[in-house]
C-alpha atoms as one frame of an Amber mdcrd trajectory, in Angstrom:
protein
  43.291  -9.720   6.921  44.989  -9.697   3.486  43.309  -8.005   0.228  41.990
 -11.241  -1.375  40.571 -12.214   1.929  38.701  -9.331   2.432  36.946  -8.634
  -0.988  35.768 -12.266  -0.793  33.946 -11.868   2.401  32.543  -8.633   1.060
  31.456 -10.996  -1.795  29.510 -12.707   0.556  28.090  -9.583   1.973  27.202
  -8.192  -1.234  24.860 -11.640  -2.082  23.256 -11.493   1.347  22.624  -8.035
   0.619  21.113  -8.843  -2.836  19.205 -11.569  -1.632  18.087  -9.496   1.497
  16.281  -6.610  -0.568  14.556  -9.315  -3.083  13.235 -10.939  -0.343  11.873
  -8.015   1.693  10.564  -6.484  -1.631   8.551  -9.577  -1.938   7.224  -9.086
   1.272   6.079  -5.406   0.673   4.303  -6.472  -2.353   1.517  -7.288  -0.203
   1.139  -3.874   0.774   1.809  -1.555  -1.922  -1.662  -0.530  -2.112  -2.010
   1.456   0.883  -1.149   4.954   0.522   2.044   6.057   2.149   0.255   9.664
   3.681  -3.237   9.986   4.721  -4.128  13.433   4.250  -7.558  14.279   5.704
  -9.818  17.554   7.649 -11.217  16.492  11.096 -12.792  19.639  12.455 -10.323
  22.739  12.124  -7.564  20.586  11.676  -5.674  19.352   8.596  -4.267  15.940
   9.704  -1.232  14.244   7.970  -0.476  10.661   8.739   2.738   9.074   8.067
   1.360   5.848   6.600   4.162   3.028   6.299   4.498   1.836   9.729   6.304
  -1.131   9.049   8.957   0.770   7.356   8.952   3.174  10.328   7.178   5.291
   8.505  10.632   6.487   6.538   9.840   9.410   3.927   9.538   8.785   0.073
   9.693  11.788  -2.294   6.261  10.932  -3.418   5.481  11.545   0.750   6.995
  14.725   0.806   5.565  16.137  -2.392   1.847  14.818  -1.334   2.427  16.657
   2.192   4.088  20.178   0.599   1.015  20.118  -2.035  -1.673  19.935   0.691
   0.068  22.128   2.878  -0.460  24.904   0.505  -4.005  23.863   0.099  -4.487
  24.129   3.783  -2.590  27.399   4.016  -4.860  28.957   1.416  -7.963  27.110
   3.006 -10.477  29.535   5.130 -11.955  26.306   6.793  -8.039  25.101   8.005
  -6.995  26.733  11.132  -3.953  24.523  12.167  -1.983  21.470  11.108  -1.213
  18.329  12.981   1.033  15.832  11.907   1.416  12.328  13.268   2.980   8.565
  12.350   0.993   5.682  11.939   1.604   2.425  13.999   2.662   3.518  17.193
   5.976   2.755  16.948   7.293   5.386  15.146   6.493   9.182  13.961   9.353
   8.932  11.482  12.683   7.246  11.092  13.757   9.656   8.685  14.331   9.273
   4.852  14.157   5.609   3.106  18.130   5.845   2.600  17.979   2.215   1.701
  15.977   3.346  -1.577  18.061   6.127  -2.186  21.131   4.236  -1.869  19.662
   1.928  -4.641  18.566   4.922  -6.355  22.031   6.725  -6.525  23.744   4.092
  -8.279  21.682   4.920 -11.040  19.742   8.289 -11.191  21.627  11.420  -9.715
  18.606  13.562 -10.602  16.231  11.941  -8.164  18.474  12.188  -5.503  18.772
  15.786  -6.461  14.668  16.059  -6.426  14.668  14.126  -3.115  16.801  16.618
  -1.025  15.873  19.714  -3.150  11.834  19.040  -2.639  12.803  17.450   1.244
  14.578  21.094   2.412  11.853  23.202   0.318   9.142  21.292   2.951  10.992
  21.770   5.976  11.419  25.453   4.931   8.329  25.522   4.069   7.410  24.359
   7.423   9.232  26.800   9.238   7.610  29.764   7.998   3.954  28.364   7.545
   1.556  30.883   8.608  -0.696  28.588  10.547  -0.067  26.706  13.790   1.556
  23.231  13.032   1.795  20.780  15.577   3.940  17.631  15.148   3.410  14.314
  17.152   6.603  12.880  17.924   5.539   9.804  19.489   7.597   7.131  19.190
  10.992   6.762  16.779  11.737  10.450  15.124  15.067  10.540  13.381  16.766
  12.403  10.258  13.888  13.594   7.900  11.319  13.161  10.882  13.196  15.459
  12.327  13.031  17.799   9.477   9.158  17.209   9.374   8.353  18.190  13.125
  11.361  20.285  14.643  10.752  23.368  12.358   6.978  23.441  13.079   5.146
  25.690  15.746   4.799  23.005  18.215   6.075  19.422  18.665   4.602  17.291
  21.143   6.769  14.362  22.906   5.645  11.253  24.850   7.639   8.714  27.181
   8.048   6.807  23.979   9.716   9.382  22.024  13.303   8.499  20.593  15.012
  11.521  19.153  17.944  11.246  17.100  20.414  12.404  14.400  22.683   9.367
  13.236  23.828  10.071  10.007  27.052  10.354  10.841  27.016   6.360  11.097
  26.127   5.960   7.532  28.561   8.423   6.098  25.954  11.587   5.418  25.716
  14.576   8.224  22.798  15.777  10.306  20.693  17.487   7.530  17.089  18.941
   6.772  18.057  21.883   9.017  20.420  20.175  11.516  22.889  22.968  11.076
  20.417  25.517  11.946  18.489  24.018  15.044  21.377  21.539  16.520  23.896
  24.762  17.569  21.161  26.624  18.830  20.697  24.014  21.762  21.944  24.227
  25.192  25.683  25.068  25.285  27.476  22.261  22.998  24.498  19.672  22.962
  23.678  20.010  19.431  27.332  19.231  18.446  27.484  16.539  20.763  24.011
  14.821  19.399  24.892  15.752  15.777  28.432  14.307  15.719  27.808  10.747
  18.058  23.883  10.299  16.977  23.261   9.988  20.881  19.189   9.083  21.508
  17.230  11.081  23.510  13.943   9.387  25.139  11.076  10.723  26.638  10.832
  13.814  28.424  14.493  14.458  27.654  13.440  15.417  24.222  11.217  18.196
  26.097  14.155  18.982  28.381  16.815  19.454  25.670  14.566  21.760  23.410
  13.611  19.257  20.555   9.967  19.059  21.743   7.876  22.042  23.095   5.444
  20.013  25.049   5.363  16.909  26.701   2.237  14.474  26.922   1.529  11.102
  28.204   1.204   8.789  25.416  -2.409   7.662  26.076  -3.610  11.244  25.942
  -2.894  11.662  22.519  -6.081  10.429  20.499  -7.656  12.833  23.272  -5.597
  15.935  22.638  -5.729  15.113  18.643 -10.033  15.691  19.471  -9.577  18.518
  21.539  -7.609  20.682  19.107  -9.624  19.612  16.061 -12.552  20.770  18.025
 -11.568  24.234  18.532 -13.050  26.953  16.849 -11.259  29.016  14.390  -8.382
  28.966  16.871  -5.252  31.044  16.727  -2.289  29.879  18.148  -2.475  30.873
  21.941  -5.440  28.862  21.608  -3.855  25.815  20.508  -0.615  26.851  23.026
  -3.242  26.843  26.047  -4.516  23.314  24.985  -1.042  22.225  24.314   0.055
  23.363  27.527  -3.249  22.115  29.621  -2.158  18.802  28.527   1.667  19.363
  29.448   0.666  20.519  32.833  -1.243  17.552  33.497   1.457  14.555  32.828
   3.311  13.655  35.545   5.708  10.778  33.505   9.280  11.530  34.940   8.603
  14.896  35.825  11.080  15.044  38.508  13.689  12.809  36.660  17.001  14.313
  35.586  17.522  14.746  32.410  20.132  12.022  31.233  22.974  14.167  30.110
  23.067  16.777  33.159  25.880  15.377  34.936  27.931  14.904  31.679  27.422
  18.607  30.199  30.447  20.054  31.857  32.335  17.536  29.813  30.249  18.419
  26.793  30.896  21.502  26.702  34.365  21.583  27.346  34.931  18.215  24.945
  32.915  19.150  21.952  33.972  23.272  21.904  36.895  22.380  19.960  37.330
  23.466  16.458  38.305  20.544  14.641  37.383  16.877  15.299  40.960  15.565
  15.910  41.199  17.828  18.693  37.552  16.823  20.321  38.901  13.604  20.318
  41.896  14.314  21.795  39.718  16.376  24.682  38.234  12.851  24.859  41.250
  11.046  25.570  42.515  13.814  27.791  39.490  13.600  30.276  39.447   9.974
  30.385  36.167   9.459  32.347  34.207   6.706  31.436  31.910   9.026  29.701
  34.483  10.416  27.764  36.138   7.375  26.768  32.401   5.955  26.008  31.963
   8.635  23.587  35.122   8.167  21.630  34.449   4.720  20.832  31.068   5.674
  19.488  32.898   8.545  17.030  35.611   6.004  16.081  32.810   3.937  14.674
  31.527   6.812  12.471  32.241   7.936   8.917  35.563  10.525   9.419  34.378
  12.224   6.522  30.954  12.466   7.735  32.358  13.504  11.523  34.590  16.617
   9.661  31.823  17.825   7.656  29.007  17.806  10.281  31.482  20.159  12.700
  32.117  22.638   9.766  28.206  22.475   9.007  27.148  23.096  12.375  30.019
  25.778  13.033  28.854  27.589  10.176  25.253  27.120  11.037  25.542  28.627
  14.148  25.490  31.829  12.452  23.555  31.353   9.384  19.702  31.552   8.509
  17.619  28.544   8.279  17.320  29.364   4.052  21.470  29.397   4.135  21.532
  26.302   6.367  19.249  24.351   3.708  21.301  25.769   1.061  24.537  25.084
   2.191  23.376  21.843   3.289  21.462  20.864  -0.053  25.091  21.437  -1.644
  26.759  19.121   0.982  24.212  16.530   0.504  24.694  16.231  -3.446  28.251
  15.975  -2.887  28.045  13.070  -0.500  25.686  11.074  -2.915  28.550  11.664
  -5.141  30.955  10.019  -3.034  31.632   7.123  -1.264  31.107   6.764   2.542
  27.299   6.993   2.223  26.635   4.093   0.245  29.155   1.960   2.576  27.376
   3.436   5.474  24.014   2.000   4.306  25.916  -1.231   3.103  27.456  -2.059
   6.542  24.176  -1.159   8.206  22.349  -3.809   6.167  24.819  -6.571   6.880
  25.500  -5.136  10.490  28.987  -5.904  10.419  30.943  -2.779  11.980  34.421
  -4.039  11.465  33.935  -4.199   7.727  32.433  -0.756   8.082  35.965   0.323
   9.623  38.095  -1.050   7.358  36.528   0.254   4.463  36.089   3.743   5.191
  38.801   4.025   8.244  41.438   6.151   6.384  39.242   8.749   5.142  39.200
  12.689   6.222  37.447  15.650   4.803  38.229  19.134   4.100  35.572  21.579
   2.339  35.665  24.640   0.213  34.108  27.851   1.356  31.084  27.572  -0.735
  30.363  24.377   0.148  30.484  22.989  -3.136  33.714  20.816  -3.164  34.643
  18.195  -0.857  38.015  16.723  -0.641  38.980  13.461   0.393  42.590  12.412
   1.285  43.303   8.540   1.841  46.356   8.628   4.300  48.012   5.443   3.054
  49.307   6.536   0.058  48.170  10.484   0.029  45.768  10.105  -2.760  43.606
  12.987  -3.143  39.978  12.809  -5.000  38.151  15.788  -5.693  34.981  16.172
  -6.763  32.716  19.382  -7.569  28.658  20.271  -7.556  27.104  22.765  -9.056
  25.730  25.933  -7.357  22.573  24.949  -7.752  20.479  25.719  -4.924  16.627
  25.168  -3.278  13.990  27.498  -4.395  13.399  28.744  -0.801  10.522  30.922
  -0.262   9.632  33.490   3.362  11.924  33.775   6.149  11.250  31.323   8.898
   8.192  32.834  10.896   9.071  31.610  14.202  11.974  31.740  16.707  13.170
  28.343  17.540  13.700  26.241  19.249  10.490  27.220  21.240  11.800  25.922
  24.345  13.506  28.888  26.195  16.475  27.536  27.383  16.401  28.741  30.729
  13.926  25.919  31.810  16.150  23.809  31.194  17.814  22.301  34.599  21.310
  23.236  34.241  23.595  26.781  33.871  24.826  28.116  30.694  28.239  27.953
  30.140
């Protein structure tokens, strides 16, 4: 495709995008009075409801601030003994951060972007060190930022309608919100596979993989919440007993094999490489239908994101959660100053993968040792572009109280490598 033709096509897509955003804002204007997050006391529990069902309960900085502030209050409240967090609408727990809003803001106000990521990661860390039982009902779509406000908590309850994914490499980002901590601690190289490909786990597989600590039938969630809220001054053990009772009674897909069980040997082998190039070569050499399908998926991702993600997971495997979140904050700000994130969001809106590949198909990335610098190189003209980030970090508090993933991996029905 000639350069002039490509840019004319892009111009048409941009016009479509602007019209689409305007129409969506007009549709949303009728619903602006609704609170984005509901905070209430029910019995012994503080209940958080993410309340943007039309937008899959995606997180805004305002929601993050409200949740963080209320968690602080409930932690000090002697009448609040546990936290329950859930999503409104039944379709999603939380599909992540509001990337469209982040993308729009990022072109105008870097300070807001700094605030969003810093405060989101501070919330993730606070949840990990929370001194009262924290129960996340991850019913429905749970991605990105939704993983951040659930996976770091003591208890995560999946249902047959749960859908977990970290799809950030498809939008020019990386699996943040502590992904560099929990992903490399999953079975074998499963976390590397999930982080690089964005593969979706559904239903009981979310539990089997170690993301969730319990599995409960979706029709029992309301009763579960009532039973938890009715406990009298419960301890973590009391909460765990209730969850275990519901988990034990659930028979949905109980005997179903883990969706990736037969492929774990290939995953462990192909994704054990130290470079993205070698992972791609491993998949090519394997040649199985599964390997070639993953190769096809990876080829659609931002090469910059793939490079960042692999290094992030390798580094995060030996770091504390606080060290990982500091690293991820610096990386997030570098990505916000770059190209691929905005292109990834744009391409997602117009759903045209061909244009997406044309615009980021030549990029790879290397990282400086302190993650404050990303170098992107365009292969076709050997032009090196470097941008820097100051060393500002998140104000993280106590060390994480819990050791997670909480699902002990010997329960997984396939052997460790």
